[in-house]
PDB file of C-alpha atoms and ligand atoms in Angstrom:
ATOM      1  CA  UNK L   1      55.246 -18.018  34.922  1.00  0.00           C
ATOM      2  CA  UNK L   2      55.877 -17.768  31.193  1.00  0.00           C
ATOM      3  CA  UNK L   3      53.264 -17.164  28.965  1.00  0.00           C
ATOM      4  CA  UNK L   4      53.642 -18.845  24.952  1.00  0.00           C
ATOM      5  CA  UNK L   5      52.301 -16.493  22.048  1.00  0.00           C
ATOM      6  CA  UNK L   6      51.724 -17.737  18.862  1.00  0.00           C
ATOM      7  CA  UNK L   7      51.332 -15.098  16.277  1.00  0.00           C
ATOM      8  CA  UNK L   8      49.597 -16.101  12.919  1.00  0.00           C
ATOM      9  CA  UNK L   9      51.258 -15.300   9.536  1.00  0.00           C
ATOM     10  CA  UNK L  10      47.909 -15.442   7.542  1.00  0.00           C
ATOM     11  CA  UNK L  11      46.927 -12.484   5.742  1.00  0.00           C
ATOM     12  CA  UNK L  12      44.991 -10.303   8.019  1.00  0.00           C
ATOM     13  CA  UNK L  13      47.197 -10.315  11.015  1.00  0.00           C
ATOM     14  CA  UNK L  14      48.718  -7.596  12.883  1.00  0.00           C
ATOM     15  CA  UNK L  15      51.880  -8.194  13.699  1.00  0.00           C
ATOM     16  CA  UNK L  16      53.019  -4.881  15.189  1.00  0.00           C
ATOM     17  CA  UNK L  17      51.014  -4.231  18.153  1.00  0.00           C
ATOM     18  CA  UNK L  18      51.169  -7.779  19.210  1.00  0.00           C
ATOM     19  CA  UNK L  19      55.481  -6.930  18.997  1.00  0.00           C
ATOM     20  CA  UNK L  20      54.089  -4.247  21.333  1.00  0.00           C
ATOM     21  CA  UNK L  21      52.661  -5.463  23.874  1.00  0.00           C
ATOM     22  CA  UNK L  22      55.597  -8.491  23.999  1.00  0.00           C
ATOM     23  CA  UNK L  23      57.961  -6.194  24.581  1.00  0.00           C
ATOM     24  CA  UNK L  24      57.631  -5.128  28.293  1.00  0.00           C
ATOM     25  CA  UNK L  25      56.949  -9.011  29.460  1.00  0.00           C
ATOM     26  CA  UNK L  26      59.835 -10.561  30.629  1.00  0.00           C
ATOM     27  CA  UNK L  27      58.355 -14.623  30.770  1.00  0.00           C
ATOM     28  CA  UNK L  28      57.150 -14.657  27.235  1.00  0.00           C
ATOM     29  CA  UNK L  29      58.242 -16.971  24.287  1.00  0.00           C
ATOM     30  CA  UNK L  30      57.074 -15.635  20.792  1.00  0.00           C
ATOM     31  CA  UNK L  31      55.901 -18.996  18.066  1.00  0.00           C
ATOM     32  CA  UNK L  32      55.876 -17.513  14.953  1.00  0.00           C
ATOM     33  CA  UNK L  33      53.917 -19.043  11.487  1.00  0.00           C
ATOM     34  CA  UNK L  34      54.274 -16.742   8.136  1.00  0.00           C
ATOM     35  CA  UNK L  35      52.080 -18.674   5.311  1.00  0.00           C
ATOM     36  CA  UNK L  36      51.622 -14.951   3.863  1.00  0.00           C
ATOM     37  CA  UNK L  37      54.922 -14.710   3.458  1.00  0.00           C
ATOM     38  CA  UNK L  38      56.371 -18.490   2.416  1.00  0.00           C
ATOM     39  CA  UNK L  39      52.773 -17.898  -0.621  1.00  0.00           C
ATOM     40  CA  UNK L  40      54.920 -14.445  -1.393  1.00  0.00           C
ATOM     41  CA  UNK L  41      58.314 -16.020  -1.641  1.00  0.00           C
ATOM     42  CA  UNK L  42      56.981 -18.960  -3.342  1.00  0.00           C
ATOM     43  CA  UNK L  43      55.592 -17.312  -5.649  1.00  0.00           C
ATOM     44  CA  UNK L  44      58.553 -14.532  -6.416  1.00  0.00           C
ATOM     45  CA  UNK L  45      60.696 -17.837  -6.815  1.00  0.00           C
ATOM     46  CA  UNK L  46      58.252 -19.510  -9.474  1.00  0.00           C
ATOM     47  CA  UNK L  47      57.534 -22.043  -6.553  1.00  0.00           C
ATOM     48  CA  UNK L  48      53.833 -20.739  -5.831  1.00  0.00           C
ATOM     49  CA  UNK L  49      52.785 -23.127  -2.672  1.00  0.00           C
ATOM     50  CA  UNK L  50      50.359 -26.291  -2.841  1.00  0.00           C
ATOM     51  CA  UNK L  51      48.225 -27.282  -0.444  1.00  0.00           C
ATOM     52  CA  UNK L  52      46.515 -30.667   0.219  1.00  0.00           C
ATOM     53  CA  UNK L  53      43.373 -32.054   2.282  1.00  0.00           C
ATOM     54  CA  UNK L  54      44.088 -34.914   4.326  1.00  0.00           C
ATOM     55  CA  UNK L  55      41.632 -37.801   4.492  1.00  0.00           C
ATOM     56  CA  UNK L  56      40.417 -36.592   7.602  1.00  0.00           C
ATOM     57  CA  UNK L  57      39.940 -33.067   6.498  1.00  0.00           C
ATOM     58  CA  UNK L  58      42.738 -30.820   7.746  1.00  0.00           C
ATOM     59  CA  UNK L  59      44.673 -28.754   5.625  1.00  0.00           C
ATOM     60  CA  UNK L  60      48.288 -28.755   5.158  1.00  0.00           C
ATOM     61  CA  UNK L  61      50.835 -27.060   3.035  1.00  0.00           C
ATOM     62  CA  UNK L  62      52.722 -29.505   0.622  1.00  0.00           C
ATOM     63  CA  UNK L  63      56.126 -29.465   1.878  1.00  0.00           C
ATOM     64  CA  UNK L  64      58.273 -31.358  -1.132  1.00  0.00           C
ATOM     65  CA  UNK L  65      61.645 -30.373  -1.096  1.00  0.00           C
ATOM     66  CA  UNK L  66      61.347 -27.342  -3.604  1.00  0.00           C
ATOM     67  CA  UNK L  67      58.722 -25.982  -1.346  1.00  0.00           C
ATOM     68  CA  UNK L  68      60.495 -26.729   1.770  1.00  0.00           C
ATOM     69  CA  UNK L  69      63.605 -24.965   0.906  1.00  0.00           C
ATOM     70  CA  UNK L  70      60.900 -21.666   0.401  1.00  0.00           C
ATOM     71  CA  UNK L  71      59.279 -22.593   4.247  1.00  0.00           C
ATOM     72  CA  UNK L  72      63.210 -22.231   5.296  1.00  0.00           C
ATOM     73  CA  UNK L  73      63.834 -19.113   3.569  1.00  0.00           C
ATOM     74  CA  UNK L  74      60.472 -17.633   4.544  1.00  0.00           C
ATOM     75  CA  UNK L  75      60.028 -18.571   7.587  1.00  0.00           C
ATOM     76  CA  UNK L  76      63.485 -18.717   9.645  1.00  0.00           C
ATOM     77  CA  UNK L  77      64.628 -15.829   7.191  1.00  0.00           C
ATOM     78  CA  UNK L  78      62.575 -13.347   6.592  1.00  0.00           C
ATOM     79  CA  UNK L  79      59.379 -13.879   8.819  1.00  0.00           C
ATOM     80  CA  UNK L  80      61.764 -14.533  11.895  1.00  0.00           C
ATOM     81  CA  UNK L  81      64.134 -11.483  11.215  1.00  0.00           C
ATOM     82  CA  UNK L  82      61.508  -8.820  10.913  1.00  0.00           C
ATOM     83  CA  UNK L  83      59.867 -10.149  14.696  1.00  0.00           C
ATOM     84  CA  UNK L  84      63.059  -9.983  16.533  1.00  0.00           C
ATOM     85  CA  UNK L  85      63.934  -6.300  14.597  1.00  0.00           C
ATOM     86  CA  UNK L  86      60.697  -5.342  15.565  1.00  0.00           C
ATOM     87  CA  UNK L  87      60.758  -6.310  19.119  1.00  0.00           C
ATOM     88  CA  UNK L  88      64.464  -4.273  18.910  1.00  0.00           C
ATOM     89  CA  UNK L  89      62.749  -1.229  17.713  1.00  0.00           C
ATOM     90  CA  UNK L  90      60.495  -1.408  20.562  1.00  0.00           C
ATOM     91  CA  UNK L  91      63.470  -1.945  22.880  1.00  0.00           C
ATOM     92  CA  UNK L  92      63.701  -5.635  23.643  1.00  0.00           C
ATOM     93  CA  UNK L  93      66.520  -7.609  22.809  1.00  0.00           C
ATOM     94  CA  UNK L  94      64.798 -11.234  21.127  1.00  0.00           C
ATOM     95  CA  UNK L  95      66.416 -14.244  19.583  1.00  0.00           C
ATOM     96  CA  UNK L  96      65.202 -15.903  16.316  1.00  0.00           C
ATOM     97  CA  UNK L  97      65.253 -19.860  16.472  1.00  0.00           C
ATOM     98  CA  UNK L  98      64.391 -22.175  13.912  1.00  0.00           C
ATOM     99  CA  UNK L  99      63.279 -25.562  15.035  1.00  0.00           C
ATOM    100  CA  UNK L 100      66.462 -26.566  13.985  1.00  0.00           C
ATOM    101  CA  UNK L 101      68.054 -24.426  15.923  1.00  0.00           C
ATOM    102  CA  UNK L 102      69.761 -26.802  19.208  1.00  0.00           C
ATOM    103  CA  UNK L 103      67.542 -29.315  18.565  1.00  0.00           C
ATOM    104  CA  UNK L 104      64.638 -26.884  19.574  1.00  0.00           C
ATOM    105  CA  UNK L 105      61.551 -28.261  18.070  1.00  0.00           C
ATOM    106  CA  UNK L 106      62.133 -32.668  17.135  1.00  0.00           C
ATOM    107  CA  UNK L 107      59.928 -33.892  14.948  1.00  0.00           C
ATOM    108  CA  UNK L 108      58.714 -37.347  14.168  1.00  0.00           C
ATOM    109  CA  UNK L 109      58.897 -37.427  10.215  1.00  0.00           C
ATOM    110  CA  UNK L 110      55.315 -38.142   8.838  1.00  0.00           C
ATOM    111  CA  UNK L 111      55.190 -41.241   7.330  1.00  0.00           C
ATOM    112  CA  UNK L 112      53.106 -41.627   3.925  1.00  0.00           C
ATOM    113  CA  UNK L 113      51.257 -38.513   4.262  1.00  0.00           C
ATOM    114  CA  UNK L 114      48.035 -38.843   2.268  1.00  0.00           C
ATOM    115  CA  UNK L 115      45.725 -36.490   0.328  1.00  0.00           C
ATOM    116  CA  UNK L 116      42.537 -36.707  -1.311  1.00  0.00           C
ATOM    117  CA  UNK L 117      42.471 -35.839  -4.684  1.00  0.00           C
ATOM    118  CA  UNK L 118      39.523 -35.534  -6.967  1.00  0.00           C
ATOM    119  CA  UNK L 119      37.792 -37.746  -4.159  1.00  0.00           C
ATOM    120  CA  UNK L 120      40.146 -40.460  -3.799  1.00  0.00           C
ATOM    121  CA  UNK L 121      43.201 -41.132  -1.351  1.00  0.00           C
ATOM    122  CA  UNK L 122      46.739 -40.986  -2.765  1.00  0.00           C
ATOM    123  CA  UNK L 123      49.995 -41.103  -0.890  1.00  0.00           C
ATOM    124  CA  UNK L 124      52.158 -38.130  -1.212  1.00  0.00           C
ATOM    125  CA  UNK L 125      55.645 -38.879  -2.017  1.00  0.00           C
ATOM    126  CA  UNK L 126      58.672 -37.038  -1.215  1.00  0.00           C
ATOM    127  CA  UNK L 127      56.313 -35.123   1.847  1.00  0.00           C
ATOM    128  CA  UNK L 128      59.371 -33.251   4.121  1.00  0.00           C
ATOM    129  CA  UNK L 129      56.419 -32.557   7.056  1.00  0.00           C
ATOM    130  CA  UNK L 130      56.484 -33.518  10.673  1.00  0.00           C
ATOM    131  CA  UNK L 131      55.127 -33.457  13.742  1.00  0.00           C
ATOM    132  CA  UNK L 132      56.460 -32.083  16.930  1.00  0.00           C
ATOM    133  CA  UNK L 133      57.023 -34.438  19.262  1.00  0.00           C
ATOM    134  CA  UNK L 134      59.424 -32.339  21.798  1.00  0.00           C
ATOM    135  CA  UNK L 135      60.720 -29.311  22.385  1.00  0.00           C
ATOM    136  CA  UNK L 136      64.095 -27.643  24.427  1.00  0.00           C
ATOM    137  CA  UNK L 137      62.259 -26.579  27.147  1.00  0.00           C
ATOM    138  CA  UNK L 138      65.808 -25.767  28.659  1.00  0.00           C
ATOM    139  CA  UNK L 139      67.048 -23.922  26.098  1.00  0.00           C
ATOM    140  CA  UNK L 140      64.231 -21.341  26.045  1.00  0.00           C
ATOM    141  CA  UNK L 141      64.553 -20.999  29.810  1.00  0.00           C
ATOM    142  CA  UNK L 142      67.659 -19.891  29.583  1.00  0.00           C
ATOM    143  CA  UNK L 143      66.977 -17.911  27.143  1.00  0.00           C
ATOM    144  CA  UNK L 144      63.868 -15.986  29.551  1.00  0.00           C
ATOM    145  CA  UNK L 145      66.079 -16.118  32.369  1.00  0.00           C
ATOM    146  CA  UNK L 146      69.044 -14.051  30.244  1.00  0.00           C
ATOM    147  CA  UNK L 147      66.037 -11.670  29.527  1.00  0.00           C
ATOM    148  CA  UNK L 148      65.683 -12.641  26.023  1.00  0.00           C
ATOM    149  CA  UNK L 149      62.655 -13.231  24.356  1.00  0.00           C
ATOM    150  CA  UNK L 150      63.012 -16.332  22.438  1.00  0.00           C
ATOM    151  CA  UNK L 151      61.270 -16.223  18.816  1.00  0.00           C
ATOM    152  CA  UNK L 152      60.239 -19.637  17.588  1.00  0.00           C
ATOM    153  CA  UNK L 153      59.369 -20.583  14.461  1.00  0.00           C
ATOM    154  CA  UNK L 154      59.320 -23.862  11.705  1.00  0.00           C
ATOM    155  CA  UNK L 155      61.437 -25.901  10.202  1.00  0.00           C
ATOM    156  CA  UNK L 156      61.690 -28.436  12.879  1.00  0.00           C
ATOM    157  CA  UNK L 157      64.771 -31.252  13.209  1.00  0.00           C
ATOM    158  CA  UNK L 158      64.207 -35.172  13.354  1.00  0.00           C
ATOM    159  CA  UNK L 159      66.342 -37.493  15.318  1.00  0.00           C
ATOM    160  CA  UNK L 160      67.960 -38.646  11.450  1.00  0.00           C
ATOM    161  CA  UNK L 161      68.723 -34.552  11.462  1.00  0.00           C
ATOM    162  CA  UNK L 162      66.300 -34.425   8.578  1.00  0.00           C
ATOM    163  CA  UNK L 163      64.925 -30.860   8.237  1.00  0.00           C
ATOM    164  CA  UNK L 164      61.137 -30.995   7.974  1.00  0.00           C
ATOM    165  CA  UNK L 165      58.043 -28.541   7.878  1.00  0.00           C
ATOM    166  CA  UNK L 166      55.675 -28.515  11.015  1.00  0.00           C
ATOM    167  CA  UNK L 167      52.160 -26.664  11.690  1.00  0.00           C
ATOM    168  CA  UNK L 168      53.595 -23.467  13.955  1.00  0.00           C
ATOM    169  CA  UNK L 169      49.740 -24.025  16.058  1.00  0.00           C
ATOM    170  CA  UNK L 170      50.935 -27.320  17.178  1.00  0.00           C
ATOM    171  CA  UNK L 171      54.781 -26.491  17.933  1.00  0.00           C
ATOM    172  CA  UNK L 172      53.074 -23.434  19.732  1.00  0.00           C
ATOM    173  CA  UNK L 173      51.392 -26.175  21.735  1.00  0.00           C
ATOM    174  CA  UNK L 174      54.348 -28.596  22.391  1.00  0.00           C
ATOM    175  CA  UNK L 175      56.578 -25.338  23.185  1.00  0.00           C
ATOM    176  CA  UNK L 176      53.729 -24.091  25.800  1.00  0.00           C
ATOM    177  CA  UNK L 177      53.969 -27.718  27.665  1.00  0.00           C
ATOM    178  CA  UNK L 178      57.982 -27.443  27.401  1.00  0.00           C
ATOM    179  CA  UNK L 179      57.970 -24.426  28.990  1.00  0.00           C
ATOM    180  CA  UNK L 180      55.344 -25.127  31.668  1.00  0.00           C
ATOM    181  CA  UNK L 181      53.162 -21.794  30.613  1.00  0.00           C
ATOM    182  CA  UNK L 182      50.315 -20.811  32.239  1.00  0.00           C
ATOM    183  CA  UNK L 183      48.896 -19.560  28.961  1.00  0.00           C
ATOM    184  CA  UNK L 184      49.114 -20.402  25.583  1.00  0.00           C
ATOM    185  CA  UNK L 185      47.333 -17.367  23.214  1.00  0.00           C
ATOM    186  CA  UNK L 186      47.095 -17.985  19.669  1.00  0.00           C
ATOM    187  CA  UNK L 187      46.571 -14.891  18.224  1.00  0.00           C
ATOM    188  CA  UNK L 188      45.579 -14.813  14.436  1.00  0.00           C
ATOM    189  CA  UNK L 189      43.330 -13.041  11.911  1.00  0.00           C
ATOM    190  CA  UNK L 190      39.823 -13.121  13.454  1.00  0.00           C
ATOM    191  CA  UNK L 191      38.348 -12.815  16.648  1.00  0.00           C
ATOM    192  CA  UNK L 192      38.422 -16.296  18.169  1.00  0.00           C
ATOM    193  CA  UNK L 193      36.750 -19.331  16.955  1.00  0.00           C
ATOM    194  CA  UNK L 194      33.617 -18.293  15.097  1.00  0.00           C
ATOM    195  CA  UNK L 195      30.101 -20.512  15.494  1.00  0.00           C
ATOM    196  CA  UNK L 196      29.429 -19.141  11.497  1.00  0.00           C
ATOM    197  CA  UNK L 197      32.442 -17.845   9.577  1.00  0.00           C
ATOM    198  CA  UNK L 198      30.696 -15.345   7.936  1.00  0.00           C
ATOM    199  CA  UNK L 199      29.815 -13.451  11.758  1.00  0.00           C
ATOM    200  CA  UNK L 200      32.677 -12.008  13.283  1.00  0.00           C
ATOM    201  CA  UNK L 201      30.160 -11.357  16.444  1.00  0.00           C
ATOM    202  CA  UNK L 202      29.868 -15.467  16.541  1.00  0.00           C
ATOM    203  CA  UNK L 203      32.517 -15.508  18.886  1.00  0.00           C
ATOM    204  CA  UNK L 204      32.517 -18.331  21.256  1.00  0.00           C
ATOM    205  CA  UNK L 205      33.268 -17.309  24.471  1.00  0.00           C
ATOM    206  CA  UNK L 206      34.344 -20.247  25.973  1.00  0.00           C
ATOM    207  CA  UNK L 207      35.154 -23.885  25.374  1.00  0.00           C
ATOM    208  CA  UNK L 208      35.153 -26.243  28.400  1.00  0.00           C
ATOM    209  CA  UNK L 209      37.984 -28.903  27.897  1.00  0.00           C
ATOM    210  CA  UNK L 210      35.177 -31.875  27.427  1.00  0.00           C
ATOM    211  CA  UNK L 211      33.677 -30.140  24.874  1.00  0.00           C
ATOM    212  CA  UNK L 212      36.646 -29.206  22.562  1.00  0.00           C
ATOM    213  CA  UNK L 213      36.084 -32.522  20.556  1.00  0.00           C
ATOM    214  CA  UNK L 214      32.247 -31.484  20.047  1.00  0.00           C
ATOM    215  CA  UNK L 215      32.963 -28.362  18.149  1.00  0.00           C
ATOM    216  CA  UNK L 216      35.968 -29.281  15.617  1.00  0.00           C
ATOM    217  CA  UNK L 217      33.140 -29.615  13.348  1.00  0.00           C
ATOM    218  CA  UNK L 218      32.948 -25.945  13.562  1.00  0.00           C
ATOM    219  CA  UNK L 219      36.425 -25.102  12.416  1.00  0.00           C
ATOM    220  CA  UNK L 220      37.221 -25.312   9.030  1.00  0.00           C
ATOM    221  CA  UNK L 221      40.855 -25.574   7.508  1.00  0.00           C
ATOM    222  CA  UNK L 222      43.447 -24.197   9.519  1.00  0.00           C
ATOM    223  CA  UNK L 223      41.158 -23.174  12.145  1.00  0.00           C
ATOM    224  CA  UNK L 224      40.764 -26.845  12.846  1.00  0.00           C
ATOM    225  CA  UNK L 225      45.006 -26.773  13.477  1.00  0.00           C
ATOM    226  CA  UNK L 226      44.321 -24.261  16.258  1.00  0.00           C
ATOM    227  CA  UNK L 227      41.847 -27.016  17.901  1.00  0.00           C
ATOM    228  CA  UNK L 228      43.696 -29.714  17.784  1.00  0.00           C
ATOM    229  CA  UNK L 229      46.621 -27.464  19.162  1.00  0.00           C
ATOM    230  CA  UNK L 230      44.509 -26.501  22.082  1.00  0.00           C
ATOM    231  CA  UNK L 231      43.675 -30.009  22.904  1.00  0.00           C
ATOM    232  CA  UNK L 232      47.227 -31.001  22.705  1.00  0.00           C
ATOM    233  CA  UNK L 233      48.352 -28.080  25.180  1.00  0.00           C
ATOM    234  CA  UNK L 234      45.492 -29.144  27.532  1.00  0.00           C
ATOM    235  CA  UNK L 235      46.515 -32.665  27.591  1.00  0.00           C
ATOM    236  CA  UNK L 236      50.064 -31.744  28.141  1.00  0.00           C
ATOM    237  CA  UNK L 237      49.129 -29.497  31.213  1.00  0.00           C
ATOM    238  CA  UNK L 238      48.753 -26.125  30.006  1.00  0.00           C
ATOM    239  CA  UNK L 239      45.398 -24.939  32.257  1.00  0.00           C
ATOM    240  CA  UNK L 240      44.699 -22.640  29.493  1.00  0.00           C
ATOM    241  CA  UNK L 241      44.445 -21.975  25.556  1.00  0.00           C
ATOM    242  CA  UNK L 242      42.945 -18.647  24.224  1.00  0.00           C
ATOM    243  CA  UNK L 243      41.621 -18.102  20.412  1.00  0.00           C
ATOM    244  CA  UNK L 244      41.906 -14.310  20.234  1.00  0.00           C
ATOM    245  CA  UNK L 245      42.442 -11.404  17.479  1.00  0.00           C
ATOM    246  CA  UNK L 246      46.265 -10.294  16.797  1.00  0.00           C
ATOM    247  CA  UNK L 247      44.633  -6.448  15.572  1.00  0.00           C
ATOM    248  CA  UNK L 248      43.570  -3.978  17.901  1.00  0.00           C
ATOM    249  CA  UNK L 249      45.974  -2.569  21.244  1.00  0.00           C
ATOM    250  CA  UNK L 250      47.466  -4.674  23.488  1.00  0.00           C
ATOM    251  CA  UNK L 251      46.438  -7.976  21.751  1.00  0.00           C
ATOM    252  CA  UNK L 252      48.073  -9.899  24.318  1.00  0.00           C
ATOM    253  CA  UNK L 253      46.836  -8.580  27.604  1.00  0.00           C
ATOM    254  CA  UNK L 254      43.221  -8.943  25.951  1.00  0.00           C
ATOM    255  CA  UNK L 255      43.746 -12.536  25.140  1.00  0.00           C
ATOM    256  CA  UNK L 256      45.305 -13.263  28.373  1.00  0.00           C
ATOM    257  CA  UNK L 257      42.503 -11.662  29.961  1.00  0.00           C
ATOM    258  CA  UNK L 258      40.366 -13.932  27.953  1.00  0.00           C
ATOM    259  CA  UNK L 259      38.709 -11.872  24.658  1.00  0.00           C
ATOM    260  CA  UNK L 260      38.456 -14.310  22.610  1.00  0.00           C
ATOM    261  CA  UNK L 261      37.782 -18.103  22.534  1.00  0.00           C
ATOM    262  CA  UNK L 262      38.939 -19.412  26.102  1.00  0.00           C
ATOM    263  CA  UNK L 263      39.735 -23.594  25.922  1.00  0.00           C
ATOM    264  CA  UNK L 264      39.881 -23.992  29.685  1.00  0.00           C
TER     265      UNK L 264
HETATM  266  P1  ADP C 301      46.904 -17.777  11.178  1.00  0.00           P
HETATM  267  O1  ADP C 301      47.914 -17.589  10.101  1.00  0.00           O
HETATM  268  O2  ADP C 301      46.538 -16.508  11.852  1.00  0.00           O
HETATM  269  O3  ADP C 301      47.287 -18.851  12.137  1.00  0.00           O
HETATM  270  P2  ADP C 301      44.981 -19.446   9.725  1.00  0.00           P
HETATM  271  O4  ADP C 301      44.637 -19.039   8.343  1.00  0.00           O
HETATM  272  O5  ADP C 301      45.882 -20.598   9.937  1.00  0.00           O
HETATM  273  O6  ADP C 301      45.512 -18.159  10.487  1.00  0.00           O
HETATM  274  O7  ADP C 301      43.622 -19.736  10.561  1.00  0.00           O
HETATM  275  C1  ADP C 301      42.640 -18.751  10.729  1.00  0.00           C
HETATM  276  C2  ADP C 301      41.538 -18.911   9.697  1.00  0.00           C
HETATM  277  O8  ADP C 301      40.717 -20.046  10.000  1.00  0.00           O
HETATM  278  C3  ADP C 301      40.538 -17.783   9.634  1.00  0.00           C
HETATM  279  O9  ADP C 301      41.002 -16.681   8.878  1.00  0.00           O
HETATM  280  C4  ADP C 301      39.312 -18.443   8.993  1.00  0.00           C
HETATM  281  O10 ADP C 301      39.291 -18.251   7.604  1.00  0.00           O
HETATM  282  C5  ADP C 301      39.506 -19.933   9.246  1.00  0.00           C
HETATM  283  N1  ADP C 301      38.393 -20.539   9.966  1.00  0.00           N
HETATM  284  C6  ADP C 301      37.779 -21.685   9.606  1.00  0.00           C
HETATM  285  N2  ADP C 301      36.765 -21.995  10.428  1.00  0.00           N
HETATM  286  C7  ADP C 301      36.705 -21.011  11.357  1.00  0.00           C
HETATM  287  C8  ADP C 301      35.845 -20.758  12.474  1.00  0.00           C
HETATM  288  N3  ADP C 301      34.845 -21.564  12.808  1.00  0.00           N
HETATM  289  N4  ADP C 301      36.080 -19.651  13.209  1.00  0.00           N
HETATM  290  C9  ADP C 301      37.101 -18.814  12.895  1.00  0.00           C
HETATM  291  N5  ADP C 301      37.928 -18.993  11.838  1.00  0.00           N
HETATM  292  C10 ADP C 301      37.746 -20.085  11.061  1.00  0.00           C
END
């Protein structure tokens, strides 16, 4: 049974023992974000990112095409290349996808993304974001079976072969359902989801699938990404999503063992 790791690109993760503890599995598939790293670029390039809060509060970065062609560099450049040399240093052989890559992640394009601006509602124009909407299963499979450890990250492909940006929580979650995984861990930069922000001993333990709706009033920002991911993994069959820190040893035997926030 495969198990889907998503490892945040925030500031404040740790990628390297998370590349660790990868290594050894053979059923894993690696989802990768890097917004670290597409602010850094951005920024070098005198493209410094933007981001926007939707009408219903979630965060998102603004993907025009000027800062889509810095996702693209960031993200299936340098982001992806320094996993899958990583996971060689530690002795396993990995292959770095982009969405794009055989029509790996498909995305619906959104339409009319909006923002709110100074409290009102405007449309964003020229927004190159998307939603996942499926996923190569087979492809990645194949990959596994080869003993590769596929490394997944944005820009996703939509069926016009437009390239557009999509949240790396959610393709974690469409990927995890693709794959049929047992486990979906989404490993980022604190320990799970947090009843008060400022408490990193606020963990909550566990989140019973009913109840996942009742606490996105918790999660702020991104956090509220990782949410809607795990509801979107439970729906499409995965029996379990874990919240859980990417720092410490063996990150991913913890999380699979259920440190962390457990959406069950
Ligand atoms: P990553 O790059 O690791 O995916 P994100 O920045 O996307 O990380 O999401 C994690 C962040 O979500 C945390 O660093 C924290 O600032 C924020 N957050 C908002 N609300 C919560 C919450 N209730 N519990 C934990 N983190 C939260």
């Amino acid at each position: 049974m495969t198990i889907v790791v998503k490892v945040g690109g925030a500031l404040g993760n740790a990628v390297e023992p998370v590349l660790a503890d990868l290594a050894p599995r053979p059923d894993v598939v690696l989802v990768h974000g890097g917004s670290a790293e597409v602010d850094r670029l951005g920024k070098a390039l005198g493209r410094p990112s933007e981001y926007y809060t939707s009408p219903s509060g979630v965060v998102s970065r603004r993907s025009d095409p000027a800062h889509l062609e810095v996702v693209v560099l960031a993200l299936a450049g340098t982001v992806q290349t320094a996993l899958v040399a990583g996971l060689a240093r530690h002795g396993r052989k990995a292959v770095g996808l982009s969405g794009v890559d055989g029509g790996l992640l498909r995305a619906r394009r959104k339409e009319g993304a909006r923002a709110v601006v100074e409290g009102r509602v405007v449309r964003l124009a020229d927004d190159l974001s998307g939603s996942v909407e499926s996923v190569n299963g087979e492809m990645l499979s194949l990959l596994v079976g080869a003993g590769l450890l596929p490394v997944v990250g944005p820009p996703a492909i939509t069926d016009r072969g437009e390239v557009v940006n999509v949240d790396a929580d959610r393709a974690a979650a469409q990927v995890a359902i693709a794959v049929r995984a047992e486990a979906l861990l989404l490993l980022t930069n604190v320990p799970g989801l947090l009843r008060d922000l400022a408490d990193p001993t606020s963990v909550l333990p566990r989140i019973p699938r009913a109840e996942v709706e009742a606490t996105l009033p918790l999660a702020q920002g991104r956090m509220r990404k990782k949410l809607l991911a795990a509801r979107e993994a439970l729906e499409g069959g995965v029996p379990r999503v874990v919240i859980a820190p990417s720092s410490g040893a063996a990150p991913v035997g913890r999380a699979f063992r259920g440190e962390g926030t457990v959406i069950e």
